mmCIF file of C-alpha atoms in Angstrom:
data_model
loop_
_atom_site.group_PDB
_atom_site.id
_atom_site.type_symbol
_atom_site.label_atom_id
_atom_site.label_comp_id
_atom_site.label_asym_id
_atom_site.label_seq_id
_atom_site.Cartn_x
_atom_site.Cartn_y
_atom_site.Cartn_z
ATOM 1 C CA MET A 27 -18.393 1.495 23.384
ATOM 2 C CA ASP A 28 -17.623 4.149 25.850
ATOM 3 C CA PHE A 29 -18.083 7.841 25.521
ATOM 4 C CA LYS A 30 -16.651 10.917 27.169
ATOM 5 C CA ILE A 31 -18.357 14.319 26.825
ATOM 6 C CA ARG A 32 -17.007 17.837 27.289
ATOM 7 C CA PRO A 33 -20.235 19.841 27.528
ATOM 8 C CA GLY A 34 -18.413 23.128 27.343
ATOM 9 C CA PHE A 35 -16.816 25.699 29.669
ATOM 10 C CA PHE A 36 -18.612 26.649 32.704
ATOM 11 C CA GLY A 37 -17.228 29.152 35.099
ATOM 12 C CA GLY A 38 -13.762 28.737 33.654
ATOM 13 C CA LYS A 39 -13.874 25.051 34.117
ATOM 14 C CA ASN A 40 -13.195 22.665 31.408
ATOM 15 C CA TRP A 41 -15.498 19.697 32.399
ATOM 16 C CA TRP A 42 -14.446 16.305 31.022
ATOM 17 C CA VAL A 43 -16.688 13.670 32.392
ATOM 18 C CA THR A 44 -17.338 9.893 31.615
ATOM 19 C CA MET A 45 -20.838 9.019 30.341
ATOM 20 C CA THR A 46 -21.952 7.075 33.389
ATOM 21 C CA LEU A 47 -24.901 9.173 33.590
ATOM 22 C CA SER A 48 -28.360 9.726 34.893
ATOM 23 C CA VAL A 49 -30.856 10.796 32.242
ATOM 24 C CA ILE A 50 -34.466 12.097 32.069
ATOM 25 C CA LEU A 51 -36.443 10.820 28.922
ATOM 26 C CA ILE A 52 -38.088 13.872 27.321
ATOM 27 C CA GLY A 53 -39.288 12.385 23.940
ATOM 28 C CA THR A 54 -38.233 10.639 20.747
ATOM 29 C CA VAL A 55 -37.347 11.805 17.311
ATOM 30 C CA GLY A 56 -37.626 9.107 14.584
ATOM 31 C CA ILE A 57 -35.689 6.217 15.929
ATOM 32 C CA ALA A 58 -33.498 8.455 18.090
ATOM 33 C CA VAL A 59 -34.224 8.673 21.785
ATOM 34 C CA ILE A 60 -33.716 12.256 23.005
ATOM 35 C CA LEU A 61 -32.269 12.403 26.491
ATOM 36 C CA ARG A 62 -31.534 15.522 28.665
ATOM 37 C CA LEU A 63 -28.289 14.951 30.439
ATOM 38 C CA THR A 64 -28.638 15.867 34.105
ATOM 39 C CA LYS A 65 -25.645 14.092 35.697
ATOM 40 C CA PHE A 66 -22.399 12.718 34.393
ATOM 41 C CA SER A 67 -20.805 10.148 36.832
ATOM 42 C CA SER A 68 -20.461 12.052 40.146
ATOM 43 C CA VAL A 69 -20.072 15.579 38.402
ATOM 44 C CA TRP A 70 -23.094 17.772 38.121
ATOM 45 C CA PHE A 71 -23.420 20.975 36.155
ATOM 46 C CA ARG A 72 -22.942 24.226 38.130
ATOM 47 C CA GLN A 73 -26.088 25.927 39.028
ATOM 48 C CA GLY A 74 -27.196 28.003 36.223
ATOM 49 C CA ALA A 75 -25.413 25.975 33.531
ATOM 50 C CA GLU A 76 -27.602 24.577 30.702
ATOM 51 C CA ALA A 77 -27.631 20.872 30.317
ATOM 52 C CA GLY A 78 -26.640 19.685 26.891
ATOM 53 C CA GLU A 79 -29.320 17.925 24.720
ATOM 54 C CA MET A 80 -28.376 15.217 22.331
ATOM 55 C CA SER A 81 -29.497 12.059 20.697
ATOM 56 C CA LEU A 82 -28.055 8.775 21.851
ATOM 57 C CA THR A 83 -28.652 6.705 18.849
ATOM 58 C CA GLY A 84 -27.405 3.247 19.566
ATOM 59 C CA LYS A 85 -23.790 3.696 19.685
ATOM 60 C CA ALA A 86 -23.621 7.192 18.058
ATOM 61 C CA ILE A 87 -23.770 10.654 19.509
ATOM 62 C CA VAL A 88 -25.555 13.282 17.591
ATOM 63 C CA ALA A 89 -26.082 16.755 19.127
ATOM 64 C CA GLU A 90 -29.409 18.270 19.012
ATOM 65 C CA GLU A 91 -27.866 21.696 19.487
ATOM 66 C CA ALA A 92 -24.300 23.139 19.164
ATOM 67 C CA GLU A 93 -23.733 22.730 22.921
ATOM 68 C CA VAL A 94 -21.702 19.531 23.039
ATOM 69 C CA ALA A 95 -18.137 20.504 22.256
ATOM 70 C CA GLU A 96 -16.341 17.161 22.030
ATOM 71 C CA ALA A 97 -16.907 13.380 22.398
ATOM 72 C CA GLU A 98 -14.590 10.417 22.823
ATOM 73 C CA VAL A 99 -15.379 7.106 21.068
ATOM 74 C CA SER A 100 -13.703 3.836 21.702
ATOM 75 C CA TYR A 101 -12.762 1.590 18.865
ATOM 76 C CA GLU A 102 -11.924 -2.148 19.199
ATOM 77 C CA LEU A 103 -9.010 -2.640 16.778
ATOM 78 C CA LEU A 104 -8.227 -6.381 16.122
ATOM 79 C CA GLU A 105 -5.002 -7.763 14.622
ATOM 80 C CA GLY A 106 -5.247 -7.617 10.979
ATOM 81 C CA TRP A 107 -7.538 -5.494 8.865
ATOM 82 C CA ASN A 108 -10.344 -3.390 10.407
ATOM 83 C CA LEU A 109 -13.033 -1.360 8.392
ATOM 84 C CA VAL A 110 -13.953 1.560 10.379
ATOM 85 C CA ALA A 111 -15.844 4.851 9.944
ATOM 86 C CA PHE A 112 -15.981 8.082 12.218
ATOM 87 C CA PRO A 113 -19.555 9.160 13.313
ATOM 88 C CA PHE A 114 -18.189 12.637 13.975
ATOM 89 C CA SER A 115 -15.319 15.035 12.762
ATOM 90 C CA PRO A 116 -12.198 13.744 14.422
ATOM 91 C CA LEU A 117 -9.959 16.258 16.082
ATOM 92 C CA THR A 118 -6.728 14.350 16.567
ATOM 93 C CA VAL A 119 -7.064 11.953 13.553
ATOM 94 C CA LYS A 120 -7.306 14.430 10.550
ATOM 95 C CA SER A 121 -5.128 12.480 8.198
ATOM 96 C CA ALA A 122 -3.852 8.811 7.515
ATOM 97 C CA ALA A 123 -0.497 9.807 8.991
ATOM 98 C CA LEU A 124 -1.974 11.404 12.054
ATOM 99 C CA LEU A 125 -4.250 8.265 12.527
ATOM 100 C CA ILE A 126 -1.131 6.087 12.467
ATOM 101 C CA GLU A 127 0.691 8.327 14.979
ATOM 102 C CA ASP A 128 -2.346 8.605 17.201
ATOM 103 C CA VAL A 129 -2.633 4.746 17.442
ATOM 104 C CA ARG A 130 1.132 4.571 18.173
ATOM 105 C CA GLN A 131 0.833 6.965 21.111
ATOM 106 C CA GLN A 132 -1.881 4.783 22.544
ATOM 107 C CA GLY A 133 0.282 1.691 22.524
ATOM 108 C CA GLY A 134 -0.874 0.067 19.177
ATOM 109 C CA THR A 135 0.577 -0.285 15.717
ATOM 110 C CA VAL A 136 -1.207 0.510 12.502
ATOM 111 C CA SER A 137 1.001 0.335 9.290
ATOM 112 C CA ALA A 138 -1.630 1.188 6.572
ATOM 113 C CA VAL A 139 -4.613 3.207 6.105
ATOM 114 C CA SER A 140 -6.621 2.692 2.924
ATOM 115 C CA ARG A 141 -9.633 4.498 1.343
ATOM 116 C CA TRP A 142 -11.909 3.597 -1.514
ATOM 117 C CA ASP A 143 -11.523 6.038 -4.444
ATOM 118 C CA GLY A 144 -14.416 4.632 -6.603
ATOM 119 C CA ASP A 145 -12.305 2.207 -8.464
ATOM 120 C CA GLY A 146 -9.957 0.617 -5.891
ATOM 121 C CA TRP A 147 -8.339 1.143 -2.526
ATOM 122 C CA GLN A 148 -5.917 4.027 -2.277
ATOM 123 C CA GLU A 149 -3.158 3.181 0.444
ATOM 124 C CA TYR A 150 -1.008 5.123 2.882
ATOM 125 C CA VAL A 151 1.618 3.062 4.437
ATOM 126 C CA GLU A 152 4.309 3.533 7.144
ATOM 127 C CA ARG A 153 6.977 0.954 7.756
ATOM 128 C CA GLY A 154 9.602 2.303 10.319
ATOM 129 C CA THR A 155 10.980 5.488 8.916
ATOM 130 C CA GLU A 156 9.640 4.700 5.415
ATOM 131 C CA ARG A 157 6.588 6.348 4.099
ATOM 132 C CA TYR A 158 4.565 5.263 1.078
ATOM 133 C CA GLY A 159 1.479 6.684 -0.794
ATOM 134 C CA TYR A 160 -0.566 9.911 -0.338
ATOM 135 C CA ASP A 161 -1.465 11.110 3.177
ATOM 136 C CA PHE A 162 -5.056 11.621 2.531
ATOM 137 C CA ALA A 163 -7.684 13.432 5.005
ATOM 138 C CA ILE A 164 -9.900 11.441 7.367
ATOM 139 C CA GLU A 165 -13.578 12.476 6.879
ATOM 140 C CA PRO A 166 -16.807 11.357 8.517
ATOM 141 C CA GLY A 167 -19.192 9.440 6.450
ATOM 142 C CA LYS A 168 -16.465 7.524 4.619
ATOM 143 C CA ALA A 169 -14.993 4.094 5.524
ATOM 144 C CA TYR A 170 -11.206 3.301 6.013
ATOM 145 C CA PHE A 171 -9.456 -0.029 6.282
ATOM 146 C CA LEU A 172 -6.701 0.035 9.097
ATOM 147 C CA ARG A 173 -4.022 -2.688 9.181
ATOM 148 C CA SER A 174 -3.394 -3.151 12.783
ATOM 149 C CA HIS A 175 -0.645 -5.385 14.228
ATOM 150 C CA ASP A 176 -2.044 -5.521 17.798
ATOM 151 C CA TYR A 177 -5.368 -5.739 19.662
ATOM 152 C CA LEU A 178 -6.072 -2.195 20.931
ATOM 153 C CA GLN A 179 -8.984 -0.265 22.525
ATOM 154 C CA TRP A 180 -8.321 2.832 20.578
ATOM 155 C CA ARG A 181 -9.982 6.174 21.607
ATOM 156 C CA VAL A 182 -10.756 9.009 19.246
ATOM 157 C CA VAL A 183 -11.892 12.457 20.111
ATOM 158 C CA GLY A 184 -14.163 14.441 17.751
ATOM 159 C CA VAL A 185 -16.948 16.941 17.388
ATOM 160 C CA PRO A 186 -20.500 15.342 17.135
ATOM 161 C CA PRO A 187 -22.549 16.521 14.224
ATOM 162 C CA ILE A 188 -25.653 18.456 14.903
ATOM 163 C CA LYS A 189 -28.611 16.384 13.881
ATOM 164 C CA LYS A 190 -30.226 18.927 11.564
ATOM 165 C CA GLU A 191 -26.868 19.447 9.694
ATOM 166 C CA VAL A 192 -26.257 15.740 8.982
ATOM 167 C CA LEU A 193 -25.925 15.701 5.161
ATOM 168 C CA PRO A 194 -27.291 12.820 3.042
ATOM 169 C CA ILE A 195 -24.740 10.430 1.658
ATOM 170 C CA GLU A 196 -24.469 10.533 -2.246
ATOM 171 C CA LEU A 197 -24.163 7.077 -3.878
ATOM 172 C CA ARG A 198 -22.899 6.572 -7.351
ATOM 173 C CA SER A 199 -23.138 3.678 -9.624
ATOM 174 C CA GLY A 200 -20.849 0.923 -8.550
ATOM 175 C CA TRP A 201 -19.298 0.239 -5.160
ATOM 176 C CA GLN A 202 -18.643 2.862 -2.292
ATOM 177 C CA ALA A 203 -17.231 2.703 1.081
ATOM 178 C CA ILE A 204 -19.235 4.713 3.634
ATOM 179 C CA GLY A 205 -19.977 5.215 7.333
ATOM 180 C CA ILE A 206 -23.532 5.559 8.616
ATOM 181 C CA ILE A 207 -24.288 7.767 11.686
ATOM 182 C CA GLN A 208 -27.835 6.808 12.219
ATOM 183 C CA SER A 209 -28.329 3.755 14.570
ATOM 184 C CA PRO A 210 -29.950 1.351 15.266
ATOM 185 C CA LEU A 211 -30.540 0.265 11.668
ATOM 186 C CA THR A 212 -30.360 -3.025 9.955
ATOM 187 C CA ALA A 213 -28.541 -3.618 6.646
ATOM 188 C CA GLY A 214 -32.036 -4.212 5.090
ATOM 189 C CA GLN A 215 -33.287 -0.865 6.412
ATOM 190 C CA VAL A 216 -30.303 0.995 4.858
ATOM 191 C CA LEU A 217 -30.987 -0.495 1.389
ATOM 192 C CA SER A 218 -34.643 0.110 1.658
ATOM 193 C CA ALA A 219 -33.980 3.798 2.600
ATOM 194 C CA ILE A 220 -31.818 4.136 -0.504
ATOM 195 C CA ASN A 221 -34.109 2.395 -2.811
ATOM 196 C CA ASP A 222 -37.455 3.981 -1.665
ATOM 197 C CA GLY A 223 -39.514 1.511 -3.699
ATOM 198 C CA GLU A 224 -36.998 1.292 -6.589
ATOM 199 C CA GLU A 225 -33.866 -0.730 -7.117
ATOM 200 C CA ARG A 226 -30.857 1.643 -6.722
ATOM 201 C CA ALA A 227 -28.624 -0.144 -4.250
ATOM 202 C CA VAL A 228 -28.623 -4.038 -4.004
ATOM 203 C CA GLU A 229 -25.877 -4.984 -1.668
ATOM 204 C CA ILE A 230 -24.319 -3.963 1.537
ATOM 205 C CA ASP A 231 -21.183 -5.742 3.065
ATOM 206 C CA TRP A 232 -19.503 -5.630 6.336
ATOM 207 C CA TRP A 233 -15.824 -6.782 6.994
ATOM 208 C CA ARG A 234 -15.975 -9.072 9.988
ATOM 209 C CA SER A 235 -12.999 -10.969 11.495
ATOM 210 C CA GLY A 236 -11.212 -11.534 8.126
ATOM 211 C CA SER A 237 -14.083 -11.970 5.802
ATOM 212 C CA TRP A 238 -17.128 -10.172 4.202
ATOM 213 C CA GLU A 239 -20.572 -10.564 5.662
ATOM 214 C CA VAL A 240 -22.900 -9.917 2.670
ATOM 215 C CA PHE A 241 -26.537 -8.740 2.680
ATOM 216 C CA VAL A 242 -28.370 -8.564 -0.653
ATOM 217 C CA GLN A 243 -31.859 -7.115 -1.548
ATOM 218 C CA ARG A 244 -33.184 -7.513 -5.049
ATOM 219 C CA ARG A 245 -36.465 -6.295 -6.326
ATOM 220 C CA TYR A 246 -37.534 -8.415 -9.481
ATOM 221 C CA SER A 247 -40.870 -6.937 -9.658
ATOM 222 C CA VAL A 248 -43.330 -4.784 -7.565
ATOM 223 C CA GLU A 249 -44.628 -8.061 -5.922
ATOM 224 C CA ASN A 250 -41.326 -9.980 -5.861
ATOM 225 C CA ALA A 251 -38.618 -8.631 -3.657
ATOM 226 C CA GLN A 252 -35.956 -10.954 -2.160
ATOM 227 C CA GLU A 253 -33.179 -10.743 0.476
ATOM 228 C CA TYR A 254 -30.252 -12.855 0.912
ATOM 229 C CA GLY A 255 -27.730 -13.223 3.553
ATOM 230 C CA THR A 256 -27.542 -11.964 7.216
ATOM 231 C CA ASN A 257 -29.534 -8.808 7.922
ATOM 232 C CA PHE A 258 -26.941 -7.533 10.375
ATOM 233 C CA THR A 259 -27.085 -4.489 12.611
ATOM 234 C CA ILE A 260 -25.473 -1.170 11.391
ATOM 235 C CA GLU A 261 -22.797 0.339 13.809
ATOM 236 C CA PRO A 262 -21.658 3.974 13.395
ATOM 237 C CA THR A 263 -17.964 3.095 14.120
ATOM 238 C CA LYS A 264 -17.981 0.368 11.325
ATOM 239 C CA GLY A 265 -17.315 0.859 7.665
ATOM 240 C CA TYR A 266 -19.622 -0.646 4.955
ATOM 241 C CA MET A 267 -19.408 -1.385 1.186
ATOM 242 C CA VAL A 268 -22.463 -0.543 -0.654
ATOM 243 C CA LYS A 269 -23.157 -1.632 -4.375
ATOM 244 C CA ALA A 270 -25.435 0.726 -6.266
ATOM 245 C CA MET A 271 -26.933 0.108 -9.637
ATOM 246 C CA SER A 272 -27.645 3.831 -10.101
ATOM 247 C CA GLU A 273 -27.158 7.117 -8.389
ATOM 248 C CA GLY A 274 -28.996 7.602 -5.290
ATOM 249 C CA TRP A 275 -28.980 9.160 -1.702
ATOM 250 C CA LEU A 276 -28.996 7.786 1.881
ATOM 251 C CA ARG A 277 -30.751 10.335 4.018
ATOM 252 C CA GLN A 278 -30.403 10.038 7.717
ATOM 253 C CA PHE A 279 -32.724 11.194 10.585
ATOM 254 C CA GLU A 280 -35.561 11.984 8.454
#
């Protein structure tokens, strides 16, 4: 995944720079490595400009302070259905229709965007000049199925969340489609964080190349906890289906 950062406006300049960068390690918070950005490619901050500070958590960007204005994230859309999530607040992709148009402008074709409403998938479809369904908003923390007709490296611009303001994800009994910002995590770590010694969530699934990859965690007693399936790694740009037995929360960066 590639990132581009616009740290802000310095001396009237709007600095867009690719994140081929030099960094100085200044500490860690939880599993997130905190880096102070000192150089982006061959572009240095002007003298007197403050370097932005953020967490690079695997493939996600989480701002430590409100200094990072925008980030650009690359998605690999495969032909067929892709389950994606947005680890920031998208700027150009604010609705299903705008998402389809943004992909079109970048040379690809997405004909359908689907979101989970708690009981099933709600779909917005475009076929030529015809439109079907409700043009719903695209939100961080939720997962969406995209029906792509091409392979495309799709770039989305958004505003990274400030770490201390990342809200917990509320889980209800049944299935939910979510995105997880914190990384690196495994499927097992996500379920363990939700369960916190109890059995609230039992399954997390990932859509991979046309089929579901399933991980199940069951607690039959205090001494008897079993895991089934592949304990895959969570990626912030991917969407996941989580099955909960009761209400609970997934708290990130704690």
